[in-house]
Coordinates of C-alpha atoms and ligand atoms in Angstrom, one line a residue:
Chain A
M1062 CA 74.5 46.3 147.1
S1063 CA 73.9 49.9 147.9
E1064 CA 71.6 52.0 146.0
A1065 CA 73.3 54.2 143.4
K1066 CA 73.1 57.7 144.4
E1067 CA 73.0 60.7 142.4
E1068 CA 76.3 62.3 142.4
K1069 CA 77.3 65.9 141.6
I1070 CA 80.4 66.5 139.7
V1071 CA 82.3 69.4 141.6
F1072 CA 85.6 69.3 139.9
Q1073 CA 86.7 68.0 136.5
R1074 CA 89.2 68.8 133.7
P1075 CA 88.0 71.7 131.5
K1076 CA 87.0 70.7 128.0
A1077 CA 89.4 73.2 126.7
L1078 CA 92.3 71.7 128.6
C1079 CA 94.0 68.6 126.8
D1080 CA 94.3 65.3 129.0
V1081 CA 98.1 65.2 128.7
V1082 CA 101.0 65.5 131.2
T1083 CA 102.6 69.0 130.7
H1084 CA 106.3 69.4 130.7
Y1085 CA 106.1 72.3 133.4
C1086 CA 108.3 71.6 136.4
P1087 CA 106.5 70.6 139.6
G1088 CA 105.0 73.8 141.3
C1089 CA 105.3 75.9 138.3
L1090 CA 102.3 78.3 137.9
H1091 CA 102.4 78.1 134.1
G1092 CA 100.1 74.9 134.4
V1093 CA 97.7 76.6 136.8
V1094 CA 97.2 79.5 134.4
H1095 CA 96.6 77.2 131.5
R1096 CA 93.9 75.6 133.4
V1097 CA 92.4 78.8 134.4
I1098 CA 92.2 80.0 130.6
A1099 CA 90.7 76.7 129.6
E1100 CA 88.0 77.0 132.3
V1101 CA 87.3 80.5 131.1
I1102 CA 87.2 79.2 127.5
D1103 CA 84.7 76.5 128.7
D1104 CA 82.6 79.1 130.7
L1105 CA 82.3 81.5 127.7
G1106 CA 81.7 78.6 125.3
I1107 CA 84.3 80.0 122.9
Q1108 CA 86.5 76.8 122.4
E1109 CA 85.4 76.7 118.6
I1110 CA 86.3 80.4 117.9
T1111 CA 89.3 80.8 119.8
V1112 CA 92.9 80.9 118.6
G1113 CA 95.9 81.0 121.0
I1114 CA 99.3 82.2 120.2
A1115 CA 102.1 80.5 122.2
P1116 CA 105.4 82.4 122.8
V1117 CA 109.0 81.5 122.9
G1118 CA 109.6 80.5 126.4
C1119 CA 108.9 77.7 128.8
S1120 CA 105.1 78.0 127.6
V1121 CA 106.4 77.4 123.9
L1122 CA 104.2 74.2 124.0
A1123 CA 101.0 75.9 125.5
Y1124 CA 99.4 74.6 122.1
N1125 CA 99.7 70.9 123.5
Y1126 CA 97.6 71.7 126.5
I1127 CA 94.9 74.3 125.6
A1128 CA 92.6 72.6 123.2
T1129 CA 91.8 75.4 120.6
D1130 CA 93.4 76.3 117.2
F1131 CA 96.9 77.5 118.1
A1132 CA 100.0 79.1 116.4
E1133 CA 103.4 79.2 117.8
A1134 CA 105.1 82.8 117.4
A1135 CA 108.6 83.9 116.8
H1136 CA 110.3 85.3 120.2
G1137 CA 108.3 88.5 121.1
R1138 CA 106.1 88.7 118.0
A1139 CA 102.9 87.1 119.1
P1140 CA 101.0 90.4 119.4
A1141 CA 101.9 91.2 115.8
M1142 CA 100.9 87.8 114.8
A1143 CA 97.6 88.2 116.8
T1144 CA 97.0 91.5 115.0
G1145 CA 97.4 89.8 111.5
M1146 CA 94.8 87.1 112.6
K1147 CA 92.4 89.4 114.3
R1148 CA 92.3 91.9 111.3
V1149 CA 91.3 89.3 108.8
H1150 CA 89.1 87.4 111.3
P1151 CA 87.3 89.8 113.8
E1152 CA 85.0 87.1 114.7
L1153 CA 87.8 85.1 116.4
V1154 CA 88.8 85.3 120.0
V1155 CA 92.7 85.7 119.7
F1156 CA 94.9 85.6 122.6
T1157 CA 98.5 85.5 123.2
Y1158 CA 100.3 83.8 126.0
Q1159 CA 103.6 85.3 126.8
G1160 CA 106.6 85.3 129.4
D1161 CA 108.3 88.5 130.5
G1162 CA 111.4 88.1 128.5
D1163 CA 109.1 87.3 125.3
L1164 CA 106.8 90.5 126.1
A1165 CA 108.8 93.0 128.1
A1166 CA 112.4 92.7 126.3
I1167 CA 112.4 91.3 122.8
G1168 CA 108.8 91.9 122.0
T1169 CA 108.2 95.1 123.8
N1170 CA 107.5 97.0 120.4
E1171 CA 105.0 94.5 119.2
L1172 CA 103.2 94.7 122.6
I1173 CA 103.2 98.4 122.8
H1174 CA 102.0 98.9 119.4
A1175 CA 99.5 96.2 119.6
A1176 CA 98.1 97.9 122.7
T1177 CA 98.2 101.5 121.5
R1178 CA 96.4 100.4 118.3
G1179 CA 93.7 99.1 120.5
E1180 CA 93.8 95.7 118.8
N1181 CA 91.0 93.5 120.1
I1182 CA 93.2 91.0 121.3
T1183 CA 94.0 89.6 124.8
T1184 CA 97.6 88.9 126.4
I1185 CA 98.1 86.7 129.3
F1186 CA 101.5 87.8 130.7
I1187 CA 103.3 85.4 133.0
N1188 CA 105.7 87.4 135.0
N1189 CA 108.2 85.2 136.7
A1190 CA 111.1 87.7 136.8
I1191 CA 113.4 85.3 135.0
Y1192 CA 114.2 83.7 131.7
G1193 CA 112.8 80.1 132.5
M1194 CA 113.5 78.2 129.3
T1195 CA 116.9 79.3 128.7
G1196 CA 118.2 78.4 132.1
G1197 CA 117.4 81.3 134.5
Q1198 CA 119.1 84.5 133.0
M1199 CA 118.0 88.1 134.0
A1200 CA 114.6 89.0 132.6
P1201 CA 113.4 92.7 132.2
T1202 CA 111.3 91.9 135.3
T1203 CA 114.1 90.5 137.4
L1204 CA 114.0 92.4 140.7
P1205 CA 117.0 94.7 142.0
G1206 CA 119.3 92.4 143.8
Q1207 CA 117.6 89.2 142.6
V1208 CA 120.5 86.5 141.6
T1209 CA 120.1 85.1 138.1
T1210 CA 122.7 83.1 135.9
S1211 CA 123.6 86.3 134.3
T1212 CA 123.2 88.5 137.5
P1213 CA 125.4 86.3 139.6
R1214 CA 126.0 89.1 142.1
G1215 CA 122.4 90.1 142.0
R1216 CA 120.7 92.6 139.5
D1217 CA 123.0 95.7 140.0
T1218 CA 120.6 98.5 138.7
K1219 CA 123.6 100.5 137.8
L1220 CA 124.6 97.9 135.3
A1221 CA 121.4 96.4 134.2
G1222 CA 118.9 98.9 134.9
F1223 CA 115.5 98.7 136.6
P1224 CA 112.7 96.1 136.2
V1225 CA 109.9 96.9 133.9
R1226 CA 106.4 97.4 135.2
V1227 CA 104.2 96.2 132.3
C1228 CA 100.7 97.1 133.5
E1229 CA 101.9 100.6 134.6
L1230 CA 103.4 101.2 131.1
V1231 CA 100.6 99.7 128.8
S1232 CA 97.9 101.4 130.9
T1233 CA 99.1 104.6 129.7
L1234 CA 98.3 103.8 126.1
E1235 CA 94.9 105.1 124.8
G1236 CA 94.2 101.9 122.8
S1237 CA 94.5 99.6 126.0
A1238 CA 91.0 99.0 127.6
Y1239 CA 91.5 96.6 130.4
I1240 CA 95.0 96.2 132.1
V1241 CA 95.1 94.4 135.3
R1242 CA 97.7 92.5 137.6
R1243 CA 96.7 89.3 139.4
S1244 CA 98.6 86.3 140.7
A1245 CA 98.0 82.7 141.4
Y1246 CA 99.8 81.8 144.7
N1247 CA 96.6 80.5 146.4
P1248 CA 93.1 79.6 145.6
S1249 CA 91.6 83.0 146.3
E1250 CA 94.0 84.6 144.1
I1251 CA 93.5 81.9 141.4
R1252 CA 89.8 82.8 141.4
K1253 CA 90.5 86.4 141.1
L1254 CA 92.6 85.6 138.1
K1255 CA 89.9 83.7 136.5
A1256 CA 87.5 86.4 136.8
A1257 CA 90.2 88.8 135.3
I1258 CA 90.9 86.4 132.3
K1259 CA 87.0 86.2 131.7
T1260 CA 86.6 89.8 131.7
A1261 CA 89.6 90.3 129.4
F1262 CA 88.0 88.0 126.8
Q1263 CA 84.6 89.6 127.1
V1264 CA 86.2 92.9 126.5
Q1265 CA 87.8 91.6 123.3
M1266 CA 84.5 89.9 122.2
A1267 CA 82.6 93.3 122.8
G1268 CA 85.4 95.1 120.7
L1269 CA 86.5 97.4 123.3
G1270 CA 90.3 97.3 122.8
Y1271 CA 93.3 95.8 124.0
S1272 CA 93.3 93.6 127.2
L1273 CA 96.1 92.3 129.3
V1274 CA 96.2 90.1 132.3
E1275 CA 99.5 90.0 134.0
V1276 CA 100.1 87.1 136.3
V1277 CA 102.8 87.4 139.0
S1278 CA 104.2 84.0 138.7
N1279 CA 107.0 82.0 139.8
C1280 CA 110.0 79.6 138.5
P1281 CA 111.0 77.4 141.5
T1282 CA 113.4 75.7 139.2
N1283 CA 115.4 78.5 138.3
W1284 CA 114.8 80.4 141.4
G1285 CA 116.4 77.6 143.2
M1286 CA 113.5 76.8 145.4
T1287 CA 111.0 74.4 146.4
P1288 CA 107.5 75.2 145.1
L1289 CA 106.2 76.5 148.5
E1290 CA 109.3 78.6 149.2
S1291 CA 108.7 80.2 145.6
L1292 CA 105.3 81.1 146.5
K1293 CA 106.5 82.6 149.6
W1294 CA 109.2 84.5 147.9
L1295 CA 106.7 85.9 145.5
Q1296 CA 104.6 87.2 148.1
E1297 CA 107.3 88.6 150.0
N1298 CA 109.3 90.2 147.1
M1299 CA 107.3 90.4 144.0
L1300 CA 104.3 91.9 145.1
A1301 CA 106.0 94.9 146.6
Y1302 CA 107.3 95.7 143.3
Y1303 CA 104.5 94.6 141.3
P1304 CA 101.4 95.4 143.2
L1305 CA 98.2 93.5 142.2
G1306 CA 95.3 95.5 141.1
D1307 CA 93.4 97.1 138.2
Y1308 CA 95.6 99.6 136.4
K1309 CA 93.2 100.4 133.5
V1310 CA 89.5 99.7 133.2
K1311 CA 87.9 101.9 130.6
D1312 CA 84.5 103.2 131.4
S1313 CA 83.3 101.0 128.4
V1314 CA 84.8 98.1 130.3
K1315 CA 83.1 99.1 133.5
E1316 CA 79.6 99.3 131.8
L1317 CA 80.2 95.9 130.2
M1318 CA 80.9 94.3 133.4
A1319 CA 78.0 96.1 135.1
K1320 CA 75.7 94.4 132.5
K1321 CA 77.2 90.8 133.0
Chain B
M694 CA 90.8 95.6 79.6
A695 CA 92.3 99.1 78.6
K696 CA 95.9 100.0 79.5
V697 CA 96.4 102.4 82.4
L698 CA 99.6 104.4 83.1
M699 CA 100.9 103.3 86.5
K700 CA 104.0 103.7 88.6
G701 CA 105.6 100.4 89.3
N702 CA 105.0 100.6 93.1
E703 CA 101.2 101.3 92.6
A704 CA 100.9 98.6 90.0
I705 CA 102.3 95.9 92.4
A706 CA 99.8 97.1 95.0
E707 CA 96.8 97.1 92.6
A708 CA 97.9 93.7 91.2
A709 CA 97.9 92.2 94.6
I710 CA 94.4 93.6 95.3
R711 CA 93.2 92.1 91.8
A712 CA 94.8 88.8 93.0
G713 CA 92.5 88.7 96.0
C714 CA 94.9 90.0 98.6
E715 CA 92.9 90.2 101.9
A716 CA 95.6 91.7 104.0
Y717 CA 98.4 94.0 103.7
F718 CA 101.0 94.9 106.3
G719 CA 104.0 97.2 105.7
Y720 CA 106.4 99.8 107.0
P721 CA 107.5 103.0 105.1
I722 CA 110.7 102.8 103.3
T723 CA 112.0 104.4 100.1
P724 CA 111.8 103.3 97.2
Q725 CA 108.8 101.2 98.2
S726 CA 106.6 103.5 100.2
E727 CA 104.1 104.0 97.3
V728 CA 102.8 100.6 97.8
L729 CA 102.1 101.0 101.4
E730 CA 100.3 104.4 100.7
Y731 CA 98.3 102.9 97.8
M732 CA 97.2 100.0 100.1
S733 CA 96.3 102.4 102.8
A734 CA 93.6 103.7 100.7
R735 CA 92.6 101.0 98.7
M736 CA 92.4 98.2 101.1
P737 CA 89.9 99.7 103.8
E738 CA 87.8 101.0 100.8
L739 CA 87.4 97.3 99.9
G740 CA 86.7 96.2 103.3
R741 CA 90.1 94.4 103.5
A742 CA 92.9 94.6 106.1
F743 CA 95.6 97.1 106.3
V744 CA 98.0 97.9 109.0
Q745 CA 100.9 100.2 108.9
A746 CA 103.2 98.2 111.3
E747 CA 105.6 99.5 113.9
S748 CA 108.5 98.0 112.1
E749 CA 109.2 95.3 109.4
L750 CA 109.5 92.8 112.3
G751 CA 105.8 93.8 113.0
A752 CA 104.8 93.7 109.6
V753 CA 106.1 90.2 108.6
N754 CA 104.6 88.7 111.8
M755 CA 101.3 90.3 111.0
V756 CA 101.9 88.5 107.7
Y757 CA 102.6 85.4 109.4
G758 CA 99.4 85.6 111.5
A759 CA 97.1 86.5 108.6
A760 CA 98.6 83.7 106.7
C761 CA 98.0 81.2 109.4
T762 CA 94.2 82.1 109.0
G763 CA 94.3 81.3 105.4
A764 CA 94.2 84.6 104.0
R765 CA 96.1 85.9 100.9
V766 CA 98.4 88.3 102.4
M767 CA 101.4 90.4 101.2
T768 CA 104.0 92.8 102.6
T769 CA 106.5 95.1 100.7
T770 CA 109.7 96.7 101.7
S771 CA 113.1 97.7 100.5
S772 CA 116.5 96.2 101.6
P773 CA 117.0 97.2 105.2
G774 CA 113.5 96.1 105.8
F775 CA 113.8 93.0 104.1
S776 CA 116.8 92.2 106.4
L777 CA 114.5 92.6 109.5
M778 CA 112.0 90.4 108.0
Q779 CA 114.2 87.4 107.7
E780 CA 113.5 85.5 111.0
G781 CA 109.7 85.8 110.4
L782 CA 110.1 84.5 106.7
S783 CA 112.0 81.5 108.0
Y784 CA 109.2 80.8 110.4
I785 CA 106.6 81.2 107.5
A786 CA 108.4 78.8 105.2
C787 CA 108.8 76.2 108.1
S788 CA 105.3 76.4 108.9
E789 CA 104.2 76.0 105.4
V790 CA 101.7 78.9 105.0
P791 CA 101.5 80.9 101.9
A792 CA 102.7 84.6 101.8
V793 CA 103.9 87.1 99.3
A794 CA 106.9 89.6 100.1
V795 CA 108.0 92.1 97.7
N796 CA 111.5 93.7 98.1
V797 CA 112.2 97.0 95.9
M798 CA 115.8 96.9 96.4
R799 CA 118.1 99.9 97.1
G800 CA 121.7 100.4 97.4
G801 CA 123.5 98.7 100.4
P802 CA 124.9 97.5 102.5
G803 CA 124.0 99.4 105.7
L804 CA 121.7 102.2 105.1
G805 CA 123.1 102.6 101.8
N806 CA 121.0 105.0 99.5
I807 CA 117.6 105.0 97.8
Q808 CA 118.7 104.2 94.2
P809 CA 118.2 101.1 92.5
S810 CA 120.3 98.0 93.3
Q811 CA 120.3 94.2 92.9
A812 CA 122.5 93.5 95.9
D813 CA 120.0 91.4 97.9
Y814 CA 120.1 88.6 95.3
F815 CA 122.0 86.2 97.7
Q816 CA 119.8 87.2 100.7
M817 CA 116.5 86.5 98.7
T818 CA 117.4 83.5 96.5
K819 CA 119.4 81.5 99.0
G820 CA 117.2 81.7 101.9
G821 CA 118.2 84.9 103.8
G822 CA 117.1 83.8 107.2
H823 CA 118.1 80.7 109.2
G824 CA 117.5 77.1 108.3
D825 CA 117.1 75.1 105.0
Y826 CA 114.3 76.8 103.2
S827 CA 114.4 78.1 99.5
P828 CA 111.7 80.7 98.7
I829 CA 110.3 81.1 95.1
V830 CA 111.8 84.4 93.8
L831 CA 110.3 86.2 90.9
A832 CA 112.1 89.0 88.8
P833 CA 110.0 91.2 86.9
S834 CA 111.8 93.6 84.3
T835 CA 108.7 95.8 83.3
V836 CA 105.9 97.1 85.2
Q837 CA 103.4 94.8 83.4
E838 CA 105.5 92.0 84.2
A839 CA 105.6 93.1 87.9
V840 CA 101.7 92.9 87.7
D841 CA 101.6 89.5 86.3
L842 CA 104.2 88.1 88.6
V843 CA 102.5 89.4 91.8
I844 CA 99.4 87.6 90.5
L845 CA 101.4 84.5 90.0
A846 CA 103.1 85.0 93.3
F847 CA 99.8 84.6 95.1
D848 CA 99.1 81.4 93.1
L849 CA 102.3 79.9 93.7
A850 CA 102.3 80.8 97.4
D851 CA 98.9 78.9 97.6
K852 CA 100.0 76.1 95.6
Y853 CA 103.3 75.2 97.5
R854 CA 102.4 76.8 100.9
Q855 CA 105.6 78.8 100.9
P856 CA 106.7 82.3 100.9
V857 CA 107.1 83.8 97.6
Y858 CA 109.3 86.9 96.8
I859 CA 109.2 89.5 94.2
I860 CA 112.8 90.8 93.5
A861 CA 112.2 94.5 92.2
D862 CA 114.4 97.5 92.6
G863 CA 114.0 101.2 92.9
M864 CA 114.0 101.7 89.0
L865 CA 110.9 99.5 88.6
G866 CA 109.4 100.6 91.6
Q867 CA 109.4 104.3 90.6
M868 CA 108.8 104.2 86.9
M869 CA 105.6 104.6 85.0
E870 CA 104.5 102.3 82.1
P871 CA 101.2 101.1 80.6
V872 CA 99.7 98.2 82.3
E873 CA 96.7 96.0 81.8
L874 CA 95.1 94.7 85.0
P875 CA 92.8 91.8 85.6
E876 CA 89.2 92.4 86.7
L877 CA 88.7 93.2 90.3
K878 CA 87.0 90.3 91.9
P879 CA 86.0 89.6 95.7
P880 CA 88.8 87.5 97.2
Q881 CA 88.2 83.9 97.0
R882 CA 90.0 81.3 99.2
P883 CA 90.9 78.0 98.0
E884 CA 90.0 75.1 100.5
R885 CA 92.6 75.4 103.5
P886 CA 91.9 72.6 105.9
W887 CA 95.1 73.5 107.9
A888 CA 94.1 77.1 108.6
L889 CA 93.5 78.6 112.0
T890 CA 89.9 79.7 111.7
G891 CA 88.5 78.2 114.9
A892 CA 87.9 74.5 115.5
K893 CA 84.4 74.3 114.6
G894 CA 83.3 70.8 113.4
R895 CA 86.9 69.7 112.8
P896 CA 89.7 68.7 115.0
R897 CA 91.9 71.8 116.0
N898 CA 94.8 72.9 114.0
I899 CA 98.2 73.7 115.3
I900 CA 100.7 75.7 113.3
T901 CA 104.2 75.7 114.7
S902 CA 107.8 75.7 113.5
L903 CA 108.9 74.0 116.6
Q904 CA 109.8 70.2 116.6
L905 CA 112.1 69.5 119.5
D906 CA 112.5 65.8 118.4
P907 CA 115.2 65.6 115.7
P908 CA 113.6 62.9 113.5
T909 CA 110.5 64.8 113.4
L910 CA 112.2 68.0 112.4
E911 CA 114.1 66.0 109.8
K912 CA 110.7 65.0 108.5
V913 CA 109.5 68.5 108.2
N914 CA 112.8 69.3 106.5
L915 CA 112.4 66.5 104.0
R916 CA 108.8 67.5 103.3
L917 CA 110.2 71.0 102.6
Q918 CA 112.9 69.6 100.3
E919 CA 110.3 67.6 98.5
T920 CA 108.2 70.8 97.9
Y921 CA 111.4 72.7 96.6
K922 CA 112.1 69.8 94.1
R923 CA 108.5 70.0 92.7
I924 CA 109.1 73.7 92.6
R925 CA 112.2 73.2 90.6
E926 CA 110.6 70.9 88.2
N927 CA 107.6 72.8 87.5
E928 CA 108.2 76.4 88.0
Q929 CA 111.4 77.5 86.2
R930 CA 110.8 80.6 84.0
Y931 CA 113.0 82.7 81.7
E932 CA 113.0 84.7 78.6
E933 CA 115.6 84.4 75.6
Y934 CA 116.1 87.4 73.5
M935 CA 118.0 87.1 70.1
T936 CA 120.0 84.2 71.3
D937 CA 119.7 82.1 68.3
D938 CA 122.7 83.6 66.4
A939 CA 124.3 85.2 69.4
D940 CA 128.2 84.9 69.9
L941 CA 127.9 86.7 73.2
L942 CA 125.2 85.5 75.7
V943 CA 124.4 88.3 78.3
V944 CA 122.7 87.1 81.4
A945 CA 120.7 89.6 83.5
Y946 CA 117.4 89.9 85.3
G947 CA 115.1 92.7 86.3
T948 CA 116.1 96.3 85.7
A949 CA 119.6 95.2 84.3
A950 CA 118.0 93.1 81.9
R951 CA 116.1 96.1 80.4
I952 CA 119.5 98.0 80.0
V953 CA 121.0 95.0 78.4
K954 CA 118.1 94.7 75.8
T955 CA 118.8 98.2 74.5
A956 CA 122.7 97.4 74.5
I957 CA 122.3 94.3 72.6
V958 CA 120.4 96.3 69.7
K959 CA 123.1 98.9 69.9
A960 CA 125.9 96.2 69.8
R961 CA 124.3 94.5 66.8
R962 CA 124.5 97.6 64.9
D963 CA 128.2 97.6 65.6
G964 CA 128.4 94.1 64.3
L965 CA 128.5 92.2 67.7
T966 CA 125.9 89.5 67.9
A967 CA 124.7 89.3 71.3
G968 CA 121.6 87.9 72.9
L969 CA 120.1 87.9 76.3
F970 CA 119.1 85.2 78.7
R971 CA 116.9 86.5 81.4
P972 CA 115.8 84.5 84.4
I973 CA 112.3 85.2 85.5
T974 CA 112.4 82.9 88.4
V975 CA 115.8 83.7 90.1
N976 CA 114.8 80.9 92.4
P977 CA 114.3 78.1 91.3
Y978 CA 117.2 79.1 88.9
P979 CA 116.8 77.9 85.2
Y980 CA 120.2 76.1 85.3
D981 CA 119.4 73.7 82.6
A982 CA 117.9 76.4 80.2
L983 CA 120.8 78.6 80.6
R984 CA 123.5 75.6 80.1
R985 CA 121.5 75.0 76.8
A986 CA 121.6 78.5 75.8
A987 CA 125.2 78.9 76.8
E988 CA 126.2 76.1 74.5
K989 CA 125.1 78.1 71.4
A990 CA 127.2 81.2 72.3
K991 CA 130.9 81.6 72.4
R992 CA 131.3 83.6 75.6
L993 CA 129.1 84.8 78.3
L994 CA 128.7 88.3 80.2
V995 CA 126.8 88.7 83.3
V996 CA 125.4 92.2 84.1
E997 CA 124.1 93.1 87.5
L998 CA 123.4 96.0 89.8
S999 CA 125.6 94.3 92.1
A1000 CA 129.3 93.0 92.8
G1001 CA 128.3 89.8 91.1
Q1002 CA 125.6 87.7 92.9
M1003 CA 123.7 85.9 90.3
L1004 CA 127.1 85.3 88.6
E1005 CA 127.6 82.5 90.9
D1006 CA 124.4 80.8 89.5
V1007 CA 125.5 81.4 86.1
R1008 CA 128.8 79.7 86.9
L1009 CA 126.8 76.8 88.5
A1010 CA 124.9 76.4 85.3
V1011 CA 127.7 76.7 82.6
M1012 CA 130.8 75.6 84.7
D1013 CA 133.9 76.0 82.8
K1014 CA 132.3 75.1 79.4
R1015 CA 132.4 78.8 78.3
P1016 CA 134.4 81.8 79.4
I1017 CA 132.1 83.9 81.6
H1018 CA 132.7 87.8 82.0
F1019 CA 131.0 90.0 84.6
F1020 CA 130.1 93.6 84.5
G1021 CA 128.4 95.1 87.4
K1022 CA 127.6 98.5 89.2
M1023 CA 127.3 99.0 93.0
G1024 CA 126.0 101.5 95.3
G1025 CA 122.8 102.6 93.4
V1026 CA 124.9 103.5 90.4
V1027 CA 122.9 102.4 87.1
P1028 CA 124.8 101.9 83.9
M1029 CA 123.8 103.4 80.6
P1030 CA 123.3 101.0 77.6
E1031 CA 126.6 102.4 76.2
D1032 CA 128.6 101.2 79.2
V1033 CA 127.1 97.7 78.8
V1034 CA 128.0 97.9 75.1
D1035 CA 131.7 98.7 76.0
A1036 CA 131.6 95.7 78.6
M1037 CA 130.1 93.4 75.8
K1038 CA 133.0 94.5 73.4
K1039 CA 135.5 94.1 76.1
A1040 CA 134.3 90.7 76.8
M1041 CA 134.4 89.5 73.2
A1042 CA 137.9 91.2 72.8
E1043 CA 139.5 89.4 75.8
A1044 CA 141.5 86.3 75.1
Ligands
TPP592 C1 115.3 85.6 118.5 C2 115.4 84.5 119.6 N1 116.4 85.0 120.7 C3 116.6 84.1 121.7 C4 115.8 83.2 121.7 C5 116.0 82.1 123.0 N2 115.2 82.1 124.1 C6 114.2 81.2 124.1 S1 113.2 81.4 125.4 C7 114.0 82.8 126.0 C8 113.6 83.6 127.2 C9 112.1 83.2 127.7 O1 111.7 83.8 128.9 P1 110.5 84.3 129.2 O2 109.6 85.0 128.2 O3 110.4 85.1 130.4 O4 109.6 82.9 129.5 P2 109.6 81.8 130.6 O5 110.5 80.8 129.9 O6 110.3 82.4 131.7 O7 108.1 81.4 130.8 C10 114.8 83.2 125.2 C11 116.0 84.3 125.3 C12 114.9 82.7 120.8 N3 114.5 81.6 120.9 N4 114.8 83.4 119.8
SF4_593 S1 111.9 76.5 134.2 FE1 110.7 77.7 135.7 S2 109.0 78.7 134.4 FE2 109.8 77.0 133.3 S3 108.8 75.2 133.7 FE3 110.2 75.2 135.1 S4 109.6 76.2 136.9 FE4 108.1 76.9 135.0
MG594 MG1 109.9 84.5 132.4

């Protein structure tokens, strides 16, 4: 018998991630982002003070995967719900998890006003340029020319207008403190995403205002691609219209980050 | 406590505060806006939450969020705003979280006008949003009763974990009357093991109205129906006024009932013995009590500030055992007591 060697764990399931099989399609980045959020919750030690709000969209069941107190909002209303929670329980860390249809179409008003009020909440925004859950219709973020089940000839901007750039929009609002766009198409981007989500939660905990992390994401199923093709398409098409970067980092946030 | 003279809307606001309302979310709309304005001053002063929301959609979902954390929470609005709140109220009912919503009704449909109306009765008492839910609806007819029923509304919302509505109208919201308010106490929350307050030292809580599996959603619905049955059994409230010897039983609630009371006194002077049956809970509707009261009378007259909505509940209670007449005014027109007396005489004269 060989001698027992002390082994170092280098990778394991975060405590804040439930040990269950998700309903997401193979290659969908929703699951990756869930894991990243769970890692941040573990790192910050906030599992017992965090409340998540799931949207209506493919991630409607996010509460089955991220192991904190959770609510499920009406389509688009998560930022209003988060406002109600946070105003009576400022000690909680409250985050919404929302898709592009949820956040930038039906829920635009709730988003804008939560941001402009400077609510101390965090939004994780999954931009996959499509309505995943309802079968691949046009989203507010669908690219010009992109084929969806409701733009069968490609998005014609004369008929359907132009895609919404959420970070650019929200960063103009005084109440927003930390507004950044990241992605998750490779490990290096995932690491950057994790750092951003961590900062966003810290901004909230320091009471510095509204924070939003957009994730340029994918939907292999409704894009009609293999997972790998979808990641390639994301990089070749989405990133040009939705450049990654920091759109708003208030001075107070910079000071906070310098201290950490 | 001494009585103070208060406007209906302000009395509703202060009553909520006395009931321990920890959070208020609303959006301006006449004839309700004084509640919002009053709360904007009082709530922050007491260290409680107040947000003027971006819309009634925002307001009702802020209510939903606060309710999920176990806070006593209220919103107030008027008819068009109440329509916008229906989706959120349906979610609140399905999620079984307590919340209080006040509708200071105005003339409709559409933008209508800002005068008193009772035309949202169907919407308020029969659900209003999607799905099988049945909110408790309390109908005050004086400012004092509005105070008492707002306080009761919070208790019932807690007890049954369901939305409770106050059905008021522009007349009640705008009129001033002397009221007695309970003492101001710090808000106290009953034990709420289901609330989202952070999963410290307990398994985590999830509040969702989504149940993809039909038998599971059926179970939720059966539990809701069980709650509504308990509510029907325990919470019916009504007032009878001069019904003992009445040949004509008038049925009215809220502002209409006030006018009817004056009309009854006038009619009796003319030899028409009339009485009033006034539901205080319009949902659960006091069907049995109304049936018993109707049996003592010869005829019924329903008076509403609508085209005849509660009329359907009166018909359900009385069936064809007695002739049922109707007198209603729409579009924010409020009848004078004399108009009601005329309607009463006509009802008794008709074959
Ligand atoms: C009021 C309302 N309208 C429409 C729907 C149907 N619906 C469900 S999910 C969805 C779109 C979700 O798309 P997105 O937010 O982009 O999320 P994804 O599925 O792409 O992650 C829609 C329109 C609904 N549930 N409620
Ligand atoms: S439909 Fe698209 S967004 Fe939804 S789980 Fe599948 S791949 Fe992900
Ligand atoms: Mg989407």
